[in-house]
PDB file of C-alpha atoms and ligand atoms in Angstrom:
ATOM      1  CA  MET A   1      22.867 -46.317 -13.332  1.00  0.00           C
ATOM      2  CA  PRO A   2      22.375 -43.068 -14.658  1.00  0.00           C
ATOM      3  CA  ARG A   3      20.364 -43.566 -17.961  1.00  0.00           C
ATOM      4  CA  ARG A   4      23.138 -41.559 -20.200  1.00  0.00           C
ATOM      5  CA  TYR A   5      26.904 -42.749 -19.718  1.00  0.00           C
ATOM      6  CA  THR A   6      30.645 -42.058 -20.952  1.00  0.00           C
ATOM      7  CA  THR A   7      32.798 -45.688 -21.664  1.00  0.00           C
ATOM      8  CA  ASP A   8      36.177 -46.334 -23.346  1.00  0.00           C
ATOM      9  CA  ALA A   9      35.080 -48.644 -26.444  1.00  0.00           C
ATOM     10  CA  ILE A  10      36.455 -51.408 -29.104  1.00  0.00           C
ATOM     11  CA  VAL A  11      34.136 -52.332 -31.779  1.00  0.00           C
ATOM     12  CA  LEU A  12      34.093 -56.241 -32.867  1.00  0.00           C
ATOM     13  CA  SER A  13      31.334 -56.164 -35.214  1.00  0.00           C
ATOM     14  CA  ARG A  14      28.831 -54.869 -36.487  1.00  0.00           C
ATOM     15  CA  PHE A  15      25.525 -54.640 -39.167  1.00  0.00           C
ATOM     16  CA  ASP A  16      23.286 -53.068 -41.072  1.00  0.00           C
ATOM     17  CA  TYR A  17      20.062 -52.251 -39.444  1.00  0.00           C
ATOM     18  CA  GLY A  18      16.752 -50.616 -41.017  1.00  0.00           C
ATOM     19  CA  GLU A  19      17.253 -48.250 -43.475  1.00  0.00           C
ATOM     20  CA  ALA A  20      20.072 -46.567 -42.629  1.00  0.00           C
ATOM     21  CA  ASP A  21      21.271 -48.280 -39.113  1.00  0.00           C
ATOM     22  CA  ARG A  22      24.083 -49.569 -38.193  1.00  0.00           C
ATOM     23  CA  ILE A  23      24.135 -52.302 -35.121  1.00  0.00           C
ATOM     24  CA  LEU A  24      27.336 -52.660 -32.599  1.00  0.00           C
ATOM     25  CA  THR A  25      28.941 -55.286 -30.575  1.00  0.00           C
ATOM     26  CA  LEU A  26      31.167 -53.439 -28.372  1.00  0.00           C
ATOM     27  CA  ILE A  27      33.834 -54.553 -25.415  1.00  0.00           C
ATOM     28  CA  THR A  28      34.007 -51.750 -23.297  1.00  0.00           C
ATOM     29  CA  PRO A  29      36.246 -51.671 -19.789  1.00  0.00           C
ATOM     30  CA  GLY A  30      33.890 -51.694 -17.154  1.00  0.00           C
ATOM     31  CA  GLY A  31      30.858 -53.673 -18.841  1.00  0.00           C
ATOM     32  CA  GLY A  32      31.268 -56.262 -20.976  1.00  0.00           C
ATOM     33  CA  LYS A  33      30.593 -56.324 -24.360  1.00  0.00           C
ATOM     34  CA  ILE A  34      27.217 -53.871 -24.831  1.00  0.00           C
ATOM     35  CA  LYS A  35      25.800 -54.105 -28.067  1.00  0.00           C
ATOM     36  CA  ALA A  36      23.893 -50.830 -28.887  1.00  0.00           C
ATOM     37  CA  ILE A  37      22.632 -48.964 -32.107  1.00  0.00           C
ATOM     38  CA  ALA A  38      24.224 -46.067 -34.232  1.00  0.00           C
ATOM     39  CA  LYS A  39      20.246 -44.350 -35.561  1.00  0.00           C
ATOM     40  CA  GLY A  40      20.800 -42.747 -39.053  1.00  0.00           C
ATOM     41  CA  ILE A  41      24.841 -43.902 -39.679  1.00  0.00           C
ATOM     42  CA  ARG A  42      24.599 -45.042 -43.078  1.00  0.00           C
ATOM     43  CA  ARG A  43      22.526 -41.177 -43.827  1.00  0.00           C
ATOM     44  CA  GLN A  44      25.607 -39.282 -46.122  1.00  0.00           C
ATOM     45  CA  LYS A  45      24.853 -36.013 -42.897  1.00  0.00           C
ATOM     46  CA  SER A  46      25.862 -38.218 -39.584  1.00  0.00           C
ATOM     47  CA  ARG A  47      27.921 -36.840 -38.312  1.00  0.00           C
ATOM     48  CA  ILE A  48      29.492 -40.659 -36.581  1.00  0.00           C
ATOM     49  CA  GLY A  49      29.571 -42.432 -39.167  1.00  0.00           C
ATOM     50  CA  GLY A  50      33.284 -42.534 -40.412  1.00  0.00           C
ATOM     51  CA  SER A  51      34.329 -43.308 -37.087  1.00  0.00           C
ATOM     52  CA  LEU A  52      32.396 -46.515 -36.191  1.00  0.00           C
ATOM     53  CA  GLU A  53      34.581 -49.092 -37.742  1.00  0.00           C
ATOM     54  CA  PRO A  54      35.244 -52.210 -36.660  1.00  0.00           C
ATOM     55  CA  PHE A  55      38.778 -52.251 -34.088  1.00  0.00           C
ATOM     56  CA  ALA A  56      39.205 -49.257 -33.767  1.00  0.00           C
ATOM     57  CA  GLU A  57      39.476 -47.220 -29.466  1.00  0.00           C
ATOM     58  CA  LEU A  58      36.353 -45.697 -29.164  1.00  0.00           C
ATOM     59  CA  GLN A  59      35.212 -43.070 -26.114  1.00  0.00           C
ATOM     60  CA  LEU A  60      31.369 -43.078 -26.999  1.00  0.00           C
ATOM     61  CA  LEU A  61      28.432 -41.437 -24.702  1.00  0.00           C
ATOM     62  CA  LEU A  62      25.027 -43.747 -25.157  1.00  0.00           C
ATOM     63  CA  ALA A  63      21.847 -43.435 -23.069  1.00  0.00           C
ATOM     64  CA  ARG A  64      20.166 -46.722 -22.811  1.00  0.00           C
ATOM     65  CA  GLY A  65      17.667 -49.074 -24.628  1.00  0.00           C
ATOM     66  CA  ARG A  66      16.220 -51.918 -23.386  1.00  0.00           C
ATOM     67  CA  THR A  67      17.000 -53.200 -25.920  1.00  0.00           C
ATOM     68  CA  PHE A  68      20.630 -51.851 -27.098  1.00  0.00           C
ATOM     69  CA  ASP A  69      22.151 -48.900 -25.677  1.00  0.00           C
ATOM     70  CA  ILE A  70      21.811 -45.808 -27.964  1.00  0.00           C
ATOM     71  CA  VAL A  71      24.843 -44.613 -29.614  1.00  0.00           C
ATOM     72  CA  SER A  72      24.735 -40.742 -28.951  1.00  0.00           C
ATOM     73  CA  GLN A  73      27.971 -39.145 -29.540  1.00  0.00           C
ATOM     74  CA  VAL A  74      31.933 -40.443 -30.570  1.00  0.00           C
ATOM     75  CA  SER A  75      35.355 -39.731 -30.173  1.00  0.00           C
ATOM     76  CA  ILE A  76      37.788 -41.577 -31.322  1.00  0.00           C
ATOM     77  CA  VAL A  77      40.854 -42.415 -29.079  1.00  0.00           C
ATOM     78  CA  SER A  78      42.893 -44.795 -30.987  1.00  0.00           C
ATOM     79  CA  PRO A  79      41.956 -45.118 -35.590  1.00  0.00           C
ATOM     80  CA  TRP A  80      45.110 -48.651 -35.700  1.00  0.00           C
ATOM     81  CA  LEU A  81      44.491 -47.430 -38.718  1.00  0.00           C
ATOM     82  CA  ARG A  82      46.925 -49.770 -40.123  1.00  0.00           C
ATOM     83  CA  LEU A  83      46.330 -52.648 -38.969  1.00  0.00           C
ATOM     84  CA  ARG A  84      43.216 -52.664 -41.710  1.00  0.00           C
ATOM     85  CA  ASP A  85      45.376 -51.439 -44.374  1.00  0.00           C
ATOM     86  CA  ASP A  86      47.116 -55.738 -44.636  1.00  0.00           C
ATOM     87  CA  LEU A  87      45.171 -57.939 -45.128  1.00  0.00           C
ATOM     88  CA  VAL A  88      46.316 -60.665 -43.482  1.00  0.00           C
ATOM     89  CA  SER A  89      46.747 -58.545 -40.281  1.00  0.00           C
ATOM     90  CA  PHE A  90      43.164 -57.443 -40.860  1.00  0.00           C
ATOM     91  CA  GLY A  91      42.092 -60.834 -40.831  1.00  0.00           C
ATOM     92  CA  THR A  92      43.642 -61.333 -37.666  1.00  0.00           C
ATOM     93  CA  ALA A  93      41.985 -58.520 -35.483  1.00  0.00           C
ATOM     94  CA  SER A  94      39.075 -59.855 -36.627  1.00  0.00           C
ATOM     95  CA  TYR A  95      39.813 -63.166 -35.014  1.00  0.00           C
ATOM     96  CA  LEU A  96      40.709 -61.302 -32.267  1.00  0.00           C
ATOM     97  CA  ALA A  97      37.739 -59.741 -32.591  1.00  0.00           C
ATOM     98  CA  GLU A  98      35.471 -63.297 -32.635  1.00  0.00           C
ATOM     99  CA  LEU A  99      37.691 -64.394 -30.608  1.00  0.00           C
ATOM    100  CA  VAL A 100      36.698 -61.502 -27.400  1.00  0.00           C
ATOM    101  CA  SER A 101      33.267 -61.840 -28.141  1.00  0.00           C
ATOM    102  CA  GLY A 102      32.496 -65.082 -27.929  1.00  0.00           C
ATOM    103  CA  THR A 103      33.859 -64.980 -24.950  1.00  0.00           C
ATOM    104  CA  VAL A 104      33.074 -61.705 -22.889  1.00  0.00           C
ATOM    105  CA  GLU A 105      29.702 -61.811 -20.531  1.00  0.00           C
ATOM    106  CA  GLU A 106      27.176 -59.351 -21.112  1.00  0.00           C
ATOM    107  CA  ARG A 107      27.139 -55.878 -18.829  1.00  0.00           C
ATOM    108  CA  HIS A 108      29.678 -57.834 -16.978  1.00  0.00           C
ATOM    109  CA  PRO A 109      32.990 -56.204 -15.981  1.00  0.00           C
ATOM    110  CA  SER A 110      35.639 -57.137 -18.655  1.00  0.00           C
ATOM    111  CA  GLU A 111      38.520 -55.089 -18.080  1.00  0.00           C
ATOM    112  CA  GLY A 112      41.427 -57.443 -17.885  1.00  0.00           C
ATOM    113  CA  LEU A 113      40.447 -58.813 -21.845  1.00  0.00           C
ATOM    114  CA  TYR A 114      39.652 -55.312 -23.177  1.00  0.00           C
ATOM    115  CA  LEU A 115      43.168 -54.016 -22.089  1.00  0.00           C
ATOM    116  CA  LEU A 116      43.900 -57.631 -24.353  1.00  0.00           C
ATOM    117  CA  LEU A 117      42.423 -56.856 -26.906  1.00  0.00           C
ATOM    118  CA  LYS A 118      43.312 -52.996 -26.875  1.00  0.00           C
ATOM    119  CA  ARG A 119      47.078 -53.970 -26.001  1.00  0.00           C
ATOM    120  CA  ALA A 120      46.685 -57.041 -28.823  1.00  0.00           C
ATOM    121  CA  TYR A 121      45.741 -54.000 -31.573  1.00  0.00           C
ATOM    122  CA  GLU A 122      48.287 -51.060 -30.796  1.00  0.00           C
ATOM    123  CA  ILE A 123      51.339 -54.072 -31.437  1.00  0.00           C
ATOM    124  CA  LEU A 124      49.156 -55.137 -34.684  1.00  0.00           C
ATOM    125  CA  ASP A 125      49.545 -51.468 -36.009  1.00  0.00           C
ATOM    126  CA  ALA A 126      52.919 -51.315 -35.100  1.00  0.00           C
ATOM    127  CA  GLY A 127      53.787 -54.227 -37.753  1.00  0.00           C
ATOM    128  CA  MET A 128      53.653 -57.368 -35.381  1.00  0.00           C
ATOM    129  CA  ALA A 129      53.957 -59.694 -37.373  1.00  0.00           C
ATOM    130  CA  PRO A 130      50.032 -61.319 -37.162  1.00  0.00           C
ATOM    131  CA  GLY A 131      50.730 -64.783 -36.060  1.00  0.00           C
ATOM    132  CA  ARG A 132      52.911 -63.924 -33.013  1.00  0.00           C
ATOM    133  CA  VAL A 133      50.018 -61.578 -32.359  1.00  0.00           C
ATOM    134  CA  ALA A 134      47.817 -64.064 -32.133  1.00  0.00           C
ATOM    135  CA  ARG A 135      49.701 -66.249 -30.373  1.00  0.00           C
ATOM    136  CA  TRP A 136      50.299 -63.809 -27.807  1.00  0.00           C
ATOM    137  CA  PHE A 137      46.445 -62.880 -27.432  1.00  0.00           C
ATOM    138  CA  GLU A 138      45.248 -66.524 -27.818  1.00  0.00           C
ATOM    139  CA  MET A 139      48.046 -67.936 -23.830  1.00  0.00           C
ATOM    140  CA  HIS A 140      46.793 -64.264 -21.860  1.00  0.00           C
ATOM    141  CA  LEU A 141      43.323 -65.024 -23.010  1.00  0.00           C
ATOM    142  CA  ALA A 142      44.149 -68.471 -22.153  1.00  0.00           C
ATOM    143  CA  ASP A 143      45.260 -67.440 -18.224  1.00  0.00           C
ATOM    144  CA  GLU A 144      41.932 -64.321 -18.546  1.00  0.00           C
ATOM    145  CA  LEU A 145      40.251 -67.615 -18.428  1.00  0.00           C
ATOM    146  CA  GLY A 146      41.516 -69.096 -16.011  1.00  0.00           C
ATOM    147  CA  VAL A 147      42.758 -72.011 -18.530  1.00  0.00           C
ATOM    148  CA  ARG A 148      46.366 -72.171 -18.643  1.00  0.00           C
ATOM    149  CA  PRO A 149      48.289 -73.796 -20.566  1.00  0.00           C
ATOM    150  CA  GLU A 150      50.296 -76.419 -18.130  1.00  0.00           C
ATOM    151  CA  VAL A 151      53.925 -76.850 -20.734  1.00  0.00           C
ATOM    152  CA  ASP A 152      55.770 -77.711 -17.793  1.00  0.00           C
ATOM    153  CA  ARG A 153      54.286 -80.126 -15.568  1.00  0.00           C
ATOM    154  CA  CYS A 154      51.550 -83.024 -16.636  1.00  0.00           C
ATOM    155  CA  ALA A 155      48.069 -82.083 -17.748  1.00  0.00           C
ATOM    156  CA  GLU A 156      46.698 -84.960 -15.676  1.00  0.00           C
ATOM    157  CA  CYS A 157      49.540 -86.406 -12.618  1.00  0.00           C
ATOM    158  CA  ASP A 158      50.489 -82.849 -12.417  1.00  0.00           C
ATOM    159  CA  ARG A 159      54.494 -84.285 -12.343  1.00  0.00           C
ATOM    160  CA  MET A 160      57.159 -82.252 -13.229  1.00  0.00           C
ATOM    161  CA  LEU A 161      58.598 -82.982 -16.124  1.00  0.00           C
ATOM    162  CA  GLU A 162      62.149 -84.214 -16.987  1.00  0.00           C
ATOM    163  CA  SER A 163      64.268 -82.422 -19.925  1.00  0.00           C
ATOM    164  CA  THR A 164      64.658 -85.273 -21.026  1.00  0.00           C
ATOM    165  CA  GLU A 165      60.827 -87.531 -20.841  1.00  0.00           C
ATOM    166  CA  ARG A 166      58.867 -87.984 -24.795  1.00  0.00           C
ATOM    167  CA  TYR A 167      55.049 -86.049 -23.574  1.00  0.00           C
ATOM    168  CA  ARG A 168      52.554 -85.697 -25.918  1.00  0.00           C
ATOM    169  CA  TRP A 169      50.012 -82.051 -26.415  1.00  0.00           C
ATOM    170  CA  TRP A 170      47.064 -82.939 -25.286  1.00  0.00           C
ATOM    171  CA  PRO A 171      44.126 -80.448 -25.000  1.00  0.00           C
ATOM    172  CA  ALA A 172      41.372 -81.635 -24.157  1.00  0.00           C
ATOM    173  CA  SER A 173      43.536 -82.627 -21.285  1.00  0.00           C
ATOM    174  CA  GLY A 174      44.450 -79.340 -20.270  1.00  0.00           C
ATOM    175  CA  GLY A 175      48.420 -79.534 -21.581  1.00  0.00           C
ATOM    176  CA  ILE A 176      51.424 -82.079 -21.985  1.00  0.00           C
ATOM    177  CA  VAL A 177      50.491 -85.440 -20.350  1.00  0.00           C
ATOM    178  CA  CYS A 178      53.361 -87.407 -19.592  1.00  0.00           C
ATOM    179  CA  GLU A 179      54.866 -91.214 -21.436  1.00  0.00           C
ATOM    180  CA  ARG A 180      53.209 -92.264 -18.463  1.00  0.00           C
ATOM    181  CA  CYS A 181      50.271 -91.167 -18.582  1.00  0.00           C
ATOM    182  CA  PRO A 182      47.069 -92.320 -20.361  1.00  0.00           C
ATOM    183  CA  GLY A 183      46.316 -90.421 -23.392  1.00  0.00           C
ATOM    184  CA  PRO A 184      46.755 -90.247 -27.374  1.00  0.00           C
ATOM    185  CA  SER A 185      49.914 -91.616 -29.039  1.00  0.00           C
ATOM    186  CA  HIS A 186      52.624 -89.506 -30.393  1.00  0.00           C
ATOM    187  CA  THR A 187      51.562 -89.969 -34.181  1.00  0.00           C
ATOM    188  CA  LEU A 188      48.310 -87.587 -33.020  1.00  0.00           C
ATOM    189  CA  ALA A 189      49.793 -85.138 -30.280  1.00  0.00           C
ATOM    190  CA  GLY A 190      53.492 -84.941 -30.739  1.00  0.00           C
ATOM    191  CA  LEU A 191      54.906 -81.854 -29.948  1.00  0.00           C
ATOM    192  CA  SER A 192      58.912 -80.571 -30.922  1.00  0.00           C
ATOM    193  CA  LEU A 193      60.823 -79.859 -27.899  1.00  0.00           C
ATOM    194  CA  GLU A 194      61.420 -76.597 -30.077  1.00  0.00           C
ATOM    195  CA  GLY A 195      57.398 -76.521 -30.298  1.00  0.00           C
ATOM    196  CA  LEU A 196      57.156 -76.938 -26.626  1.00  0.00           C
ATOM    197  CA  LYS A 197      59.665 -73.966 -25.847  1.00  0.00           C
ATOM    198  CA  LEU A 198      56.960 -71.422 -27.595  1.00  0.00           C
ATOM    199  CA  LEU A 199      55.018 -71.798 -25.816  1.00  0.00           C
ATOM    200  CA  LYS A 200      56.906 -71.391 -22.735  1.00  0.00           C
ATOM    201  CA  ALA A 201      57.902 -67.840 -24.248  1.00  0.00           C
ATOM    202  CA  TYR A 202      54.641 -67.270 -25.269  1.00  0.00           C
ATOM    203  CA  GLN A 203      53.727 -67.356 -21.437  1.00  0.00           C
ATOM    204  CA  ARG A 204      56.312 -66.020 -19.957  1.00  0.00           C
ATOM    205  CA  GLN A 205      58.663 -63.011 -22.487  1.00  0.00           C
ATOM    206  CA  ASP A 206      57.529 -59.383 -23.382  1.00  0.00           C
ATOM    207  CA  ILE A 207      56.532 -58.826 -26.111  1.00  0.00           C
ATOM    208  CA  GLU A 208      59.720 -56.971 -27.351  1.00  0.00           C
ATOM    209  CA  ALA A 209      61.713 -60.642 -26.973  1.00  0.00           C
ATOM    210  CA  LEU A 210      58.903 -61.992 -28.907  1.00  0.00           C
ATOM    211  CA  ALA A 211      58.868 -59.720 -31.360  1.00  0.00           C
ATOM    212  CA  ALA A 212      62.705 -60.794 -31.654  1.00  0.00           C
ATOM    213  CA  LEU A 213      63.156 -64.594 -31.635  1.00  0.00           C
ATOM    214  CA  ARG A 214      63.783 -65.805 -34.890  1.00  0.00           C
ATOM    215  CA  LEU A 215      61.995 -69.154 -34.950  1.00  0.00           C
ATOM    216  CA  ALA A 216      62.048 -71.873 -37.768  1.00  0.00           C
ATOM    217  CA  GLU A 217      58.752 -70.892 -40.213  1.00  0.00           C
ATOM    218  CA  SER A 218      57.879 -75.001 -39.188  1.00  0.00           C
ATOM    219  CA  THR A 219      57.837 -74.298 -35.168  1.00  0.00           C
ATOM    220  CA  GLU A 220      55.637 -71.589 -36.402  1.00  0.00           C
ATOM    221  CA  ARG A 221      53.596 -73.305 -37.628  1.00  0.00           C
ATOM    222  CA  GLU A 222      53.326 -76.226 -35.127  1.00  0.00           C
ATOM    223  CA  VAL A 223      52.696 -73.931 -31.814  1.00  0.00           C
ATOM    224  CA  GLU A 224      50.204 -72.193 -34.448  1.00  0.00           C
ATOM    225  CA  ALA A 225      47.894 -76.057 -34.940  1.00  0.00           C
ATOM    226  CA  ALA A 226      48.328 -76.736 -30.818  1.00  0.00           C
ATOM    227  CA  MET A 227      46.940 -73.516 -29.800  1.00  0.00           C
ATOM    228  CA  ARG A 228      43.912 -73.148 -32.236  1.00  0.00           C
ATOM    229  CA  ASP A 229      42.923 -76.641 -31.368  1.00  0.00           C
ATOM    230  CA  PHE A 230      43.744 -75.915 -27.651  1.00  0.00           C
ATOM    231  CA  ILE A 231      41.863 -72.382 -27.983  1.00  0.00           C
ATOM    232  CA  ARG A 232      39.318 -74.962 -29.567  1.00  0.00           C
ATOM    233  CA  HIS A 233      39.090 -76.832 -27.258  1.00  0.00           C
ATOM    234  CA  ALA A 234      38.269 -74.294 -24.948  1.00  0.00           C
ATOM    235  CA  LEU A 235      35.725 -71.982 -26.267  1.00  0.00           C
ATOM    236  CA  GLU A 236      34.429 -75.304 -28.018  1.00  0.00           C
ATOM    237  CA  ARG A 237      33.968 -74.672 -31.459  1.00  0.00           C
ATOM    238  CA  GLU A 238      36.058 -72.464 -33.905  1.00  0.00           C
ATOM    239  CA  ALA A 239      36.360 -69.442 -34.833  1.00  0.00           C
ATOM    240  CA  ARG A 240      34.978 -68.483 -37.762  1.00  0.00           C
ATOM    241  CA  SER A 241      37.214 -66.128 -39.204  1.00  0.00           C
ATOM    242  CA  LEU A 242      40.164 -68.194 -39.402  1.00  0.00           C
ATOM    243  CA  ALA A 243      38.729 -69.174 -42.472  1.00  0.00           C
ATOM    244  CA  PHE A 244      38.945 -65.820 -43.964  1.00  0.00           C
ATOM    245  CA  LEU A 245      42.653 -65.789 -41.741  1.00  0.00           C
ATOM    246  CA  ASP A 246      43.938 -69.353 -43.971  1.00  0.00           C
ATOM    247  CA  GLU A 247      42.238 -68.008 -46.950  1.00  0.00           C
ATOM    248  CA  VAL A 248      44.279 -64.699 -46.959  1.00  0.00           C
ATOM    249  CA  ARG A 249      47.596 -65.707 -45.529  1.00  0.00           C
ATOM    250  CA  HIS A 250      47.737 -68.018 -48.281  1.00  0.00           C
ATOM    251  CA  GLU A 251      47.783 -65.893 -50.998  1.00  0.00           C
ATOM    252  CA  ALA A 252      50.299 -63.749 -49.316  1.00  0.00           C
ATOM    253  CA  VAL A 253      52.287 -66.528 -49.482  1.00  0.00           C
ATOM    254  CA  PRO A 254      51.831 -68.272 -52.678  1.00  0.00           C
ATOM    255  CA  GLY A 255      52.962 -72.091 -52.766  1.00  0.00           C
ATOM    256  CA  VAL A 256      52.685 -72.112 -48.477  1.00  0.00           C
ATOM    257  CA  ALA A 257      49.965 -74.096 -47.491  1.00  0.00           C
ATOM    258  CA  ALA A 258      48.244 -72.677 -44.365  1.00  0.00           C
ATOM    259  CA  PRO A 259      47.990 -75.179 -41.524  1.00  0.00           C
ATOM    260  CA  ARG A 260      45.215 -76.192 -40.719  1.00  0.00           C
TER     261      ARG A 260
HETATM  262 ZN1   ZN B 301      50.999 -87.633 -16.425  1.00  0.00          ZN
END
């Protein structure tokens, strides 16, 4: 590996360090997750100060360091300024960044995840409903991680479900579970037919088709809860940024309780 290298990168998170430095967590296509330090960035005369905001796609010239790589040049590839204008869209961008940060390995090629995040930020920036971007992303993230939710066959016995059959949504098992297999009760794990159809749509339809779907609010919420459960099981933890997202959404729509 050369000591200096150029890479595309998306800033996932950052924190201030020392007097004037900042540590960045980046995702790169060829090197996975990388921690880099931008020295002197918080000084007023810093050349690169304004360009290292989260959720922008950058091209960086980095020098390898022992603990952190060192940022020496930055140019902005896609600023995605609009996704930062709105708190719900910003909160969604943070949530997606946290999911990526929690799954991508350090210094390990991750082009699929990189392109997935990039596409999600593009469509969020273009104004697609943040909830639909998040569901589309969760479903494809599960694919990238090799844990695609089962929505056609029983996750326990692998039997193709009949269209009239009852089923339950059981993330711990990997998706839907048929009536013959043991599992949680319908009260605990019920999923409506509309909800199941929407999960299938997130697996199979392209973004344009998903953006155009006319859906009942209750179906979107049901699928949101279902996918949150699924992602929590797949990652074995709750995303911290969801608390912020729920709070800003609650404020954005007074009187509508944020889903759990
Ligand atoms: Zn079964």
